[in-house]
Structure formats: structure tokens, C-alpha cells
Coordinates of N, CA and C in Angstrom, one line a residue:
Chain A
X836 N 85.7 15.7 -11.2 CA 85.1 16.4 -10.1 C 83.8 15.6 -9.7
X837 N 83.4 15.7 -8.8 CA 82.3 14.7 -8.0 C 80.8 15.6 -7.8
X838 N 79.9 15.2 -8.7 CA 78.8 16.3 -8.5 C 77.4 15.3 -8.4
X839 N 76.2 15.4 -8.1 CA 75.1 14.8 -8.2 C 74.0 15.7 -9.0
X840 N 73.6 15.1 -9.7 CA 72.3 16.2 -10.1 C 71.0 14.7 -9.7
X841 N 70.1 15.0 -9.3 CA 68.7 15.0 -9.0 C 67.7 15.4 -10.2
X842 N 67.2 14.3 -10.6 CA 66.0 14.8 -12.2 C 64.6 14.9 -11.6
X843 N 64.8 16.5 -11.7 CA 62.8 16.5 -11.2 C 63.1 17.0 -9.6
X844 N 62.8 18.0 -9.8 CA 62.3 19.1 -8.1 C 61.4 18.4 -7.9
X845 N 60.3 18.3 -8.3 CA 59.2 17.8 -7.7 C 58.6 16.8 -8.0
X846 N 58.0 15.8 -7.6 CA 57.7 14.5 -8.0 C 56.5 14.4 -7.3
X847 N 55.3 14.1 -7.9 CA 54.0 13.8 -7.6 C 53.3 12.4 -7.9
X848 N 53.3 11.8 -6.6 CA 52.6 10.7 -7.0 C 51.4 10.5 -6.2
X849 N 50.6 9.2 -6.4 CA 49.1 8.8 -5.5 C 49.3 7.9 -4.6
X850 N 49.1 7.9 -3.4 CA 48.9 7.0 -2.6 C 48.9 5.6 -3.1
X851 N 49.7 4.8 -2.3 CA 50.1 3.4 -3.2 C 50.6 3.4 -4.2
X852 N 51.1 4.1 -4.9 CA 51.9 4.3 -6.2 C 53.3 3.6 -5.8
X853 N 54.2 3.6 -7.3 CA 55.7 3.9 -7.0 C 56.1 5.3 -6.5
X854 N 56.9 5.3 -6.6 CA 57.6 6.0 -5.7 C 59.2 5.8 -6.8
X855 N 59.5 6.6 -7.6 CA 61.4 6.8 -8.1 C 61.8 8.1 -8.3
X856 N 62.7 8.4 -7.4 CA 63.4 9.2 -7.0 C 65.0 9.2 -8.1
X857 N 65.4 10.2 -8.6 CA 66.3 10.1 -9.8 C 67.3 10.5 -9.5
X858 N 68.4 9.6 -9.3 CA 69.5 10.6 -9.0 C 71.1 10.4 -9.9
X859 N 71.5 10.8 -10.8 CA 73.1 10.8 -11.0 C 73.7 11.3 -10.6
X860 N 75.4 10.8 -10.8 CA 76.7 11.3 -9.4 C 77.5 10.9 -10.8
X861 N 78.2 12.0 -10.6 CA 79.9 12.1 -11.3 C 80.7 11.6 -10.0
X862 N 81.8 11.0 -10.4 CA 82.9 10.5 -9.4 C 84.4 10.3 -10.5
X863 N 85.4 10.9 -9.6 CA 86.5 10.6 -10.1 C 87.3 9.3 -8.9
X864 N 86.5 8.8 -8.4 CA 86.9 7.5 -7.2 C 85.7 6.8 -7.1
X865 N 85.9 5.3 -6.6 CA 84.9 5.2 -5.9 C 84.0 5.5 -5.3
X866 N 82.6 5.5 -6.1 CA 81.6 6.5 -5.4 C 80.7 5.4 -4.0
X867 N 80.7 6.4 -2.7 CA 80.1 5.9 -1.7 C 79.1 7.0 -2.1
X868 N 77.3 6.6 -2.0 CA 76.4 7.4 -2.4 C 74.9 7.0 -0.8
X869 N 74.4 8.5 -0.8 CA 73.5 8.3 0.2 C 72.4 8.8 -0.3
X870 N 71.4 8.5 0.3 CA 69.8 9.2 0.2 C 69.6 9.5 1.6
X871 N 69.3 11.2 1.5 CA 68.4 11.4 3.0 C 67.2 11.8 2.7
X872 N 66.5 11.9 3.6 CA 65.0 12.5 3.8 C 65.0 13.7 4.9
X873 N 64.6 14.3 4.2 CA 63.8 16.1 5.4 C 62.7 16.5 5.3
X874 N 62.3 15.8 6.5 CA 60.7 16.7 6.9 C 60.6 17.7 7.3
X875 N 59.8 18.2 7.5 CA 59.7 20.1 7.5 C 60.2 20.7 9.1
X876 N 61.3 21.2 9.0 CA 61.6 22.0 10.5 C 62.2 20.9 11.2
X877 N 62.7 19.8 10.3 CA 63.9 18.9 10.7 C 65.3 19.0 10.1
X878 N 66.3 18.2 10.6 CA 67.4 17.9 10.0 C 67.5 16.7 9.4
X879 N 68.7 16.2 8.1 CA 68.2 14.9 6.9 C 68.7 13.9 8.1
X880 N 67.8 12.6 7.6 CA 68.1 12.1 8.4 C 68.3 10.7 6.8
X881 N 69.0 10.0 7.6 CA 69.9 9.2 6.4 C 68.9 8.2 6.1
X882 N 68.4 8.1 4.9 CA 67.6 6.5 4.9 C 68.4 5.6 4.0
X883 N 69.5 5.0 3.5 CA 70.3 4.7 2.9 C 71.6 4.8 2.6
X884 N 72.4 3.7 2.2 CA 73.7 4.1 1.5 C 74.7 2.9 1.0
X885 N 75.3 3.8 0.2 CA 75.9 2.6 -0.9 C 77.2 2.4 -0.6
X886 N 78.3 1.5 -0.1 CA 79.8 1.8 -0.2 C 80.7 0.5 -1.3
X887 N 80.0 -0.6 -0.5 CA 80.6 -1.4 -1.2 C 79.8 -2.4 -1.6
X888 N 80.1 -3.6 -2.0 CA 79.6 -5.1 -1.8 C 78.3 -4.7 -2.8
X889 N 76.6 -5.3 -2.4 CA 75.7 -5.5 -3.0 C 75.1 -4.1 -4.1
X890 N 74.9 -4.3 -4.3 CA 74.6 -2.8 -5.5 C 72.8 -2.5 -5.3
X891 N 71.8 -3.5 -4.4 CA 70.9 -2.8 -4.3 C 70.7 -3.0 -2.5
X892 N 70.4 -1.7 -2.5 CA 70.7 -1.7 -0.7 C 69.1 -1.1 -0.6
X893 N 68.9 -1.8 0.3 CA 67.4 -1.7 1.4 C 67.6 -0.8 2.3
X894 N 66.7 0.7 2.7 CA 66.8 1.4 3.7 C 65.8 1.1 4.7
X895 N 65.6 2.2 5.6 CA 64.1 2.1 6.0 C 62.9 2.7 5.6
X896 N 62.2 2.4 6.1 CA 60.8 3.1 5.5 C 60.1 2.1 3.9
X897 N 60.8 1.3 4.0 CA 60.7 0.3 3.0 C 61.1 0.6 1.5
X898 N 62.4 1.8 1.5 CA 62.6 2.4 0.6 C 64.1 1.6 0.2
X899 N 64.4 1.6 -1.4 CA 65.4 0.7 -1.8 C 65.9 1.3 -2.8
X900 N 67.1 1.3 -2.9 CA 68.3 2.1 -4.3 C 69.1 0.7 -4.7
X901 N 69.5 1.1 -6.2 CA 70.1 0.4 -6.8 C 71.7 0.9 -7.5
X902 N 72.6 1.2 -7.2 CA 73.9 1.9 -7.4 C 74.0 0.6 -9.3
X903 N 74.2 1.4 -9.8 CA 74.4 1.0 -11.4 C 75.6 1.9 -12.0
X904 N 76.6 1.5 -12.2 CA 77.8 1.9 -12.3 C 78.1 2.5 -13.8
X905 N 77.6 1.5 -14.7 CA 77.2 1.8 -16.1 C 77.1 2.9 -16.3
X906 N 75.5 3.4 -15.7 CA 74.6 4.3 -15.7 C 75.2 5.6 -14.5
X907 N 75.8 5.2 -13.9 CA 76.4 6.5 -13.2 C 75.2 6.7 -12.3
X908 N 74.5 5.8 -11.5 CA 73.1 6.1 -11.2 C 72.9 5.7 -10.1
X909 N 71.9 6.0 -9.2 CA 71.7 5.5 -8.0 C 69.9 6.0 -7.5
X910 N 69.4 5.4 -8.4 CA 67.6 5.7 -8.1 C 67.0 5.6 -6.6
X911 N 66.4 6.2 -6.2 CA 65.7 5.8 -5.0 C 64.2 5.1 -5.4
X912 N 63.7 4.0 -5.1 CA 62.3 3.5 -4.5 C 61.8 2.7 -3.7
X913 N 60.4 3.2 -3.9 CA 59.5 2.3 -3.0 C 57.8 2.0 -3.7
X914 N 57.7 0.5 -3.4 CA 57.1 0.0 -4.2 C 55.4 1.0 -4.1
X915 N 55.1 1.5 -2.5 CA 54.0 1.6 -2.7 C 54.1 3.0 -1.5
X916 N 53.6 4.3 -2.6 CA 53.5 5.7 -1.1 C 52.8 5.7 -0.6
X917 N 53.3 6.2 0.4 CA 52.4 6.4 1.8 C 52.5 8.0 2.3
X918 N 51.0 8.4 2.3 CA 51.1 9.8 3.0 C 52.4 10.0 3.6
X919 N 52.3 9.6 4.6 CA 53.8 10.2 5.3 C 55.4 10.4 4.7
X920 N 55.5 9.4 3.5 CA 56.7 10.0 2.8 C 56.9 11.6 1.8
X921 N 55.9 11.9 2.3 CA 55.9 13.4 1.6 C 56.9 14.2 2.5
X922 N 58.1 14.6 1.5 CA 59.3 15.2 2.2 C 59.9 15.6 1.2
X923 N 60.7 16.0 1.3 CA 62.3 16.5 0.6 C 63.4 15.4 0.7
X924 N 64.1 14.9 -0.5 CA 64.9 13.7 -0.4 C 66.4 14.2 -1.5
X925 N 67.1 13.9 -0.5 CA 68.5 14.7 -0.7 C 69.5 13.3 -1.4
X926 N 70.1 13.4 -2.8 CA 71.2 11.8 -2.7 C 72.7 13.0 -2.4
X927 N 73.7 12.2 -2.4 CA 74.7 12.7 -1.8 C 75.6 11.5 -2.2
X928 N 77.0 12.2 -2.4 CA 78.2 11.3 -2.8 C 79.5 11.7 -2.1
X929 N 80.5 11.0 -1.8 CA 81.6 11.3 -1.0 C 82.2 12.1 -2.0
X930 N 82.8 13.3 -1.5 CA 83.7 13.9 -2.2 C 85.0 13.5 -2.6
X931 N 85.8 14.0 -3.1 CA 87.3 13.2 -4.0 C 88.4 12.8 -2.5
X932 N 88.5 13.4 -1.9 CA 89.1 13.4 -0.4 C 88.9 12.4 0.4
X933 N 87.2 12.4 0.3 CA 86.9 11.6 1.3 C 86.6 12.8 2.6
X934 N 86.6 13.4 2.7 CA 85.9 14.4 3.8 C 84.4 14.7 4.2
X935 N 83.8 14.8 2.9 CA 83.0 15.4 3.2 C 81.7 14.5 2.2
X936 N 80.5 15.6 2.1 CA 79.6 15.0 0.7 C 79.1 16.2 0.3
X937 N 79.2 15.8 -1.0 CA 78.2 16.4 -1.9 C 76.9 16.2 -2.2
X938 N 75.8 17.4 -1.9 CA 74.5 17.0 -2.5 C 74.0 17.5 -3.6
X939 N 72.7 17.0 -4.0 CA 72.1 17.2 -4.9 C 71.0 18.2 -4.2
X940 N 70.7 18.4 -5.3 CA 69.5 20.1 -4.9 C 68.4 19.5 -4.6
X941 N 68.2 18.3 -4.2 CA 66.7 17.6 -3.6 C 65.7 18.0 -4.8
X942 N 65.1 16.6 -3.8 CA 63.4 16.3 -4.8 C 62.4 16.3 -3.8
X943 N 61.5 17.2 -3.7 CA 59.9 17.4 -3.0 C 59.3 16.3 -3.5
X944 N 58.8 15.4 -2.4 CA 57.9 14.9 -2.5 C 56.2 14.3 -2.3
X945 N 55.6 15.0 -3.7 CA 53.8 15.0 -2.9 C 53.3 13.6 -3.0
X946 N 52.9 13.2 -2.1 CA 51.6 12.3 -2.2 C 50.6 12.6 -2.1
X947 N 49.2 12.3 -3.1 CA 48.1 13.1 -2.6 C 47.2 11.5 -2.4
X948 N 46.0 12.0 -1.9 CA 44.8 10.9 -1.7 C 44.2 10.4 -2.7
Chain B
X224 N 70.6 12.7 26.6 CA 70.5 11.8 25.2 C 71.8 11.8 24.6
X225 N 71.9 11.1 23.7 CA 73.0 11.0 22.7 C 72.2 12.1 22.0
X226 N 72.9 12.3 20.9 CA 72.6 13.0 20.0 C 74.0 14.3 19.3
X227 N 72.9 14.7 18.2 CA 73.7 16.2 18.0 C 72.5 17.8 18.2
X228 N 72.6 18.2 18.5 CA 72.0 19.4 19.3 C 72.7 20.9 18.6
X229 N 71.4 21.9 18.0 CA 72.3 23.1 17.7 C 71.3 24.2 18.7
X230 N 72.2 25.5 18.9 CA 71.2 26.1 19.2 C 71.4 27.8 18.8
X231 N 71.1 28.7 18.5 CA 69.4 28.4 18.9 C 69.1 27.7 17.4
X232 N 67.6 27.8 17.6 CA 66.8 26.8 16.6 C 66.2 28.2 15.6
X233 N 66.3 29.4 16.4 CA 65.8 30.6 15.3 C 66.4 31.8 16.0
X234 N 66.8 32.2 15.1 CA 67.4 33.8 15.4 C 67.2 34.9 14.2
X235 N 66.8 36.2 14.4 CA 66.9 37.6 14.2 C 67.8 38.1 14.7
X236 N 68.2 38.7 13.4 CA 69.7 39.8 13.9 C 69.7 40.9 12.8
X237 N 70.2 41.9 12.8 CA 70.7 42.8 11.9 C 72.2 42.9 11.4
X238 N 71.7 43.4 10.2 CA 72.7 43.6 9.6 C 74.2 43.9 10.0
X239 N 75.5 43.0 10.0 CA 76.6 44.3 10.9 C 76.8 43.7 12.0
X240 N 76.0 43.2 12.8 CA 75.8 42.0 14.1 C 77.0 40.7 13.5
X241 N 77.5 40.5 15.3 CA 78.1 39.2 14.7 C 77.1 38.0 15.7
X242 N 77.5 37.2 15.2 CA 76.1 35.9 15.8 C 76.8 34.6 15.8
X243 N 76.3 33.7 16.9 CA 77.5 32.4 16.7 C 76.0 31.4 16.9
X244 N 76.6 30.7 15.8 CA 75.5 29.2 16.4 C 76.1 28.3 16.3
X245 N 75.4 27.4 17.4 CA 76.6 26.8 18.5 C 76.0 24.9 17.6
X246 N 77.1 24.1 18.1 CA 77.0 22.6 17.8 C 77.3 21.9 18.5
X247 N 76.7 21.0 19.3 CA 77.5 20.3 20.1 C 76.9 18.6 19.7
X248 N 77.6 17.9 19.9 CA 78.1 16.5 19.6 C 77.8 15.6 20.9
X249 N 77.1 14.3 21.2 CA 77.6 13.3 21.9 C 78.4 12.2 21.6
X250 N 78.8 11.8 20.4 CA 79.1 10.9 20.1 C 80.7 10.6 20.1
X251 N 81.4 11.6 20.3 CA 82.7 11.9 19.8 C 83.6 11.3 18.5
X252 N 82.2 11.8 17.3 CA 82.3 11.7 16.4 C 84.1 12.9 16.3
X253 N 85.0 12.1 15.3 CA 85.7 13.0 15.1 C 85.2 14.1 13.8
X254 N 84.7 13.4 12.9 CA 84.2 14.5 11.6 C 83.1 15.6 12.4
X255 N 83.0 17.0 11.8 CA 82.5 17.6 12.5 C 81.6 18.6 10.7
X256 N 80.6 19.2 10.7 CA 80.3 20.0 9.5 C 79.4 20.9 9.5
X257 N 79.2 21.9 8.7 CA 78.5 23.0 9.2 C 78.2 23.2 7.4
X258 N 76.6 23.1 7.4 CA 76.6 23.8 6.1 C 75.0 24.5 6.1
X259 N 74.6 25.0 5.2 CA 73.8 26.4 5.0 C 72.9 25.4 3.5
X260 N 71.6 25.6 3.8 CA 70.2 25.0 3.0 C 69.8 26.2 2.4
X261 N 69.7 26.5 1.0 CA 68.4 27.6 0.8 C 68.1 27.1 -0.7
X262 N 66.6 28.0 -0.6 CA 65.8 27.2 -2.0 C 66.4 26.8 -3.4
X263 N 66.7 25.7 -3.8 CA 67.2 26.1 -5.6 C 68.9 25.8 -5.1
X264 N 69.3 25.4 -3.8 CA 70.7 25.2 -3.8 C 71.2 24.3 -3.4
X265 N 70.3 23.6 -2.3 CA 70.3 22.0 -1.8 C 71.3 22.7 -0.5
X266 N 72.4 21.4 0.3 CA 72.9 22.1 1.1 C 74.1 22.3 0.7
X267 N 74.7 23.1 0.7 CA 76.4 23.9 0.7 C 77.1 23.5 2.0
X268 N 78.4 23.0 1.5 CA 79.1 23.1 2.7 C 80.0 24.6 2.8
X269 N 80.2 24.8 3.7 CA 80.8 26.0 4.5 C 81.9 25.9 4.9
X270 N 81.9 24.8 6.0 CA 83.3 24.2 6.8 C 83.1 23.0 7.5
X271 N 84.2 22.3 7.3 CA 84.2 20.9 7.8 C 85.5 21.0 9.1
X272 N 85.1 19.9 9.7 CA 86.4 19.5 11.1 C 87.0 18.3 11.1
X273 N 87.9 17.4 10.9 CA 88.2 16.4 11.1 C 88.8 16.3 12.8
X274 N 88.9 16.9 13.3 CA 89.5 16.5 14.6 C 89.2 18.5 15.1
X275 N 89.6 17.7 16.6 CA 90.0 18.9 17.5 C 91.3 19.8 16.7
X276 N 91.2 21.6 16.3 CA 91.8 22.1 15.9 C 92.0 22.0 15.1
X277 N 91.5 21.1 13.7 CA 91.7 21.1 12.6 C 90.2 21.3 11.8
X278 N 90.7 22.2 10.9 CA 89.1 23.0 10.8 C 89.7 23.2 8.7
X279 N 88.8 22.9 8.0 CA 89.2 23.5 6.6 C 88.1 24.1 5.9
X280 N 88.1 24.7 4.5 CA 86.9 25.5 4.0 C 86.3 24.3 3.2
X281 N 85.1 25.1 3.0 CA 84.0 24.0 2.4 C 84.2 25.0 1.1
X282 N 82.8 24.4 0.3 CA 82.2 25.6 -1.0 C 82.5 27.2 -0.4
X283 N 81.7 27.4 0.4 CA 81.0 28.5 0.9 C 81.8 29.1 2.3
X284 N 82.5 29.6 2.1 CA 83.5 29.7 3.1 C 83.4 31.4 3.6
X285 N 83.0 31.9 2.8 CA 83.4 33.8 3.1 C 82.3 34.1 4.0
X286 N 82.4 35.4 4.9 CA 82.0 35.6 5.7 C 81.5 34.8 7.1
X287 N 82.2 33.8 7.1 CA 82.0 33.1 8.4 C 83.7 32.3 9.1
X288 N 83.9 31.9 10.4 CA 84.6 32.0 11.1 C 84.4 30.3 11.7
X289 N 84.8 29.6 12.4 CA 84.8 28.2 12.7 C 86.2 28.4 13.3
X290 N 86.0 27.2 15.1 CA 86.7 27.3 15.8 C 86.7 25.5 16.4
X291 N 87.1 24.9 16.7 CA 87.2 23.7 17.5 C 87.8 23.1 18.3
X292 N 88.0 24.1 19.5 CA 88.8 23.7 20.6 C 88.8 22.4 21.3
X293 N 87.2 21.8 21.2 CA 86.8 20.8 21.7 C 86.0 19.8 21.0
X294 N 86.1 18.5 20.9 CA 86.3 17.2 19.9 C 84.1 17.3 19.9
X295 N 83.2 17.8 21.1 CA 82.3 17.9 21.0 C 81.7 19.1 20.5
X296 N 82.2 20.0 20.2 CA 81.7 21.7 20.1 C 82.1 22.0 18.4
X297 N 81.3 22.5 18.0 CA 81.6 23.4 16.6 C 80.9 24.5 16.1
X298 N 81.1 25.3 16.9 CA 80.7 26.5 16.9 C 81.0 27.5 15.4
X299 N 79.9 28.2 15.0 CA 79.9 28.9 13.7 C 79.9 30.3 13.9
X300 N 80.7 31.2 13.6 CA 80.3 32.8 13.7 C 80.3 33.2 12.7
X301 N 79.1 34.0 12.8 CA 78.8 35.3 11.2 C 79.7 36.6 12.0
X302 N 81.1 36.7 11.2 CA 81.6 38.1 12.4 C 81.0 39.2 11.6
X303 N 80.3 39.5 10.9 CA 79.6 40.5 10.3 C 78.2 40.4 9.6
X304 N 76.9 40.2 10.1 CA 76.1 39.2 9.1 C 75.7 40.2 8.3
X305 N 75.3 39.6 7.0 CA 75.1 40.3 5.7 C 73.5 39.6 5.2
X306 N 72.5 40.5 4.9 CA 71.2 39.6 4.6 C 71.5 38.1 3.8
X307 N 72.4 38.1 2.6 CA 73.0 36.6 1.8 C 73.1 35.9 2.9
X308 N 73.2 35.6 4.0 CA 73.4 35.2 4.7 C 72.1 34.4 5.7
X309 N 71.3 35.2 5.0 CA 69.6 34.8 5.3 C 69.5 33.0 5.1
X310 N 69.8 32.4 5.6 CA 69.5 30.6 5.8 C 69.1 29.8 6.9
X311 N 68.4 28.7 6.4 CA 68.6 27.9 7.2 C 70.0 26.9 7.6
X312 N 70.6 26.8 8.7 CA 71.9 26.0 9.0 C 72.3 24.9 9.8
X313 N 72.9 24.4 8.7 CA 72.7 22.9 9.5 C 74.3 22.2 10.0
X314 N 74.0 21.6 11.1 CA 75.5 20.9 11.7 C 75.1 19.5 11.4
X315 N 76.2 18.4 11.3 CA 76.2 17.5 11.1 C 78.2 17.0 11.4
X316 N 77.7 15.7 11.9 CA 79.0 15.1 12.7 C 78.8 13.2 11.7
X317 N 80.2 13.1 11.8 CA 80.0 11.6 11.5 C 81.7 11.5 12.0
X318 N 81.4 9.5 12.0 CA 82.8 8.8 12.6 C 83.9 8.8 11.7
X319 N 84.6 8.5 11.9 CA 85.9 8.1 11.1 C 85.8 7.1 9.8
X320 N 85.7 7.3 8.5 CA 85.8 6.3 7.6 C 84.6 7.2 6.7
X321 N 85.1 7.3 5.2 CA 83.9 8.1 4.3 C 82.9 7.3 4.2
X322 N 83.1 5.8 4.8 CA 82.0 5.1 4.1 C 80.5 5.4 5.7
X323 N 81.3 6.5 6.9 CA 80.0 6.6 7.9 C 79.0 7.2 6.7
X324 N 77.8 7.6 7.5 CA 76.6 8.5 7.4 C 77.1 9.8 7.7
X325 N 76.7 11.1 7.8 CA 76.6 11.6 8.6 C 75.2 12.4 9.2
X326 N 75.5 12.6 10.6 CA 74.3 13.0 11.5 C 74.1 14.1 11.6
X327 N 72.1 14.6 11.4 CA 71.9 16.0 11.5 C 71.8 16.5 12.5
X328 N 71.7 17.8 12.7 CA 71.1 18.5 13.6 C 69.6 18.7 13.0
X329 N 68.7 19.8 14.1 CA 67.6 20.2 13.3 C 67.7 21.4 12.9
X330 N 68.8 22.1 12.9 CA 69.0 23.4 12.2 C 68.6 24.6 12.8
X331 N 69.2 25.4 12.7 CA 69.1 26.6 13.2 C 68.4 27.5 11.8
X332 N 67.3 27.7 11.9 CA 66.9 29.4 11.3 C 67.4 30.6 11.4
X333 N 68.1 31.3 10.3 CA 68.9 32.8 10.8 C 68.0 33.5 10.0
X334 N 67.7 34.5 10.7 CA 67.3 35.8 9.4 C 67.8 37.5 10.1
X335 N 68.4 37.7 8.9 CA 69.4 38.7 9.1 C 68.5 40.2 8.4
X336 N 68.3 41.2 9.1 CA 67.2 42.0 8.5 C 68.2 43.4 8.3

């Protein structure tokens, strides 16, 4: 069965910091895996995703995942935060079908000054 | 604009009321999806569309209704709303192939009193 769990609701970091975002996915197929971002009184909006080929894929906002197969894993980062990445960050994996996705219960994310 | 568009963006209703929130599409995205956000759950799917008239259940399927006469429209009805039903809700559309994204809306607010 195809599930994601997300380690850590909340993740607090400082301005300029890293930034890793934790996510594992069960898959009984090839896992195609996403990260979105939701800011407050929006809908996710996709910053990434994994299907095939390279195993570390570049989004925007200068944020980057690494799909590790091993590890059943698909981390989100970014080298250095920035106020404005303070949001809610969703990973997500294709369901066994192929229809649909499954998410993970999201991670808040604070940056403070 | 292109886009995907829900409306309304906030609704009050009572208990017993049936309520439709509406989805509409520019892209003529064939995948069509309707799912429900609340604290501690991430998002749930409800119902998904692969085409015009083809409509199946998500997780979360009881007390709600889905219709798709038209390849741009995906309209959601609560035919009875029940406070559980207190969420925020979200549409999202994507293209043919599991390896698309899929696209948000900014969600509709329900609160059912």
C-alpha cells in the first residue's frame, strides 16, 4: 500500500539556515514523489518532483530533493531560509493506480530573525 | 486567465443544507480532484475524475455527491451537510500521465454551524 509519513509537524529554523524537510513513502510500484508548498489562504502549489531519470531534482525557490530508493526517502532542502519560505510543505506519492496522490500530513515551516 | 478557479472561497451553512462548490478548469486537463484539508490530516481525497462522466471514490467519499458532465466543471455537493464536514476544500486538475503535477485551486472555506 502506498503511504508517506512526514517526520516533524514543525520545523524551526533561523534565517540563512538549512532548511530539511523529512519525508518517507511506502510504494508497491514505482514511486513518482512531489513536494508542495501552502501559504496561508492559498492552494499547494508544486515546487518539485521525482518520476524518473536523475535522483536529485532542483525546484524552485532554490529548493532541492533527493529520491534515495534504499532509504525509501525523498528529503526536501535548501541551503539557506529565507523569511518568506515560512509555509506548510506537503510530499506526496502516486497512488498504486496511478490516479491519484497520496499525502503526507505536512510540515509548518518557521523561520525566525 | 488560464487557470483553475473554485467558488465560493467561503461559505456558512447549516446543518441539514445541501451546498455545491463549484470547480472549474481551463486547461482541459482530463484528471479532475476534489479533496478536503483539516488540522492533524493533511489532505484527503474524496473524489477523483478521469474524464467527462467518469467520476470514482477517493478515502473520504460519504456524504458527498460529484457530477461531471463537462471535461471543465467539477462540481462537489454536500446533499446533507453535517458539522464533520467543517473544512477547508480543495480542487485540483492535472493532464494525462501520473508522472503530471497536479493543479490547485485556492480552496473553498466551509463552515457548517
Amino acid at each position: 500500500a502506498q503511504s508517506v509519513t512526514q517526520l516533524g509537524s514543525h520545523v524551526s529554523v533561523s534565517e540563512g539556515a538549512l532548511v530539511l524537510l523529512r519525508c518517507n513513502y511506502s510504494s508497491s510500484v514505482p514511486p513518482y514523489l512531489f513536494w508542495y508548498v501552502q501559504y496561508p489562504n492559498q492552494g499547494l502549489q508544486l515546487l518539485l518532483k521525482y518520476t524518473t531519470g536523475a535522483t536529485l531534482v532542483k525546484g524552485i525557490n532554490g529548493f532541492e530533493a533527493e529520491f534515495k530508493k534504499s532509504e525509501t526517502s525523498f528529503h526536501l532542502t535548501k541551503p539557506s531560509a529565507h523569511m518568506s519560505d515560512a509555509a506548510e510543505y506537503f510530499c506526496a506519492v502516486r497512488n498504486q493506480a496511478g490516479t491519484a496522490l497520496i499525502f503526507g500530513k505536512g510540515t509548518t515551516l518557521s523561520v525566525s530573525s | 486567465d488560464a487557470g483553475i478557479t473554485q467558488s465560493p472561497r467561503y461559505k456558512i451553512t447549516e446543518t441539514g443544507r445541501q451546498v455545491t462548490l463549484m470547480c472549474h478548469q481551463t486547461w482541459s486537463h482530463s484528471y479532475m480532484f476534489w479533496y478536503r484539508q483539516d488540522l492533524g490530516h493533511g489532505l484527503r481525497l474524496i473524489y477523483y475524475s478521469a474524464a467527462a462522466d467518469i467520476t470514482d471514490k477517493g478515502e473520504v467519499p460519504d456524504g458527498y455527491v460529484v457530477s461531471r458532465s463537462k471535461t471543465e466543471n467539477f462540481p462537489l455537493t454536500l446533499e446533507s451537510a453535517t458539522r464533520s464536514q467543517t473544512s477547508v476544500y480543495f480542487c485540483a486538475s492535472r493532464g494525462e500521465g501520473s508522472n503530471q503535477p497536479q493543479h490547485f485551486g485556492d480552496g473553498t472555506r466551509l463552515s457548517i454551524l
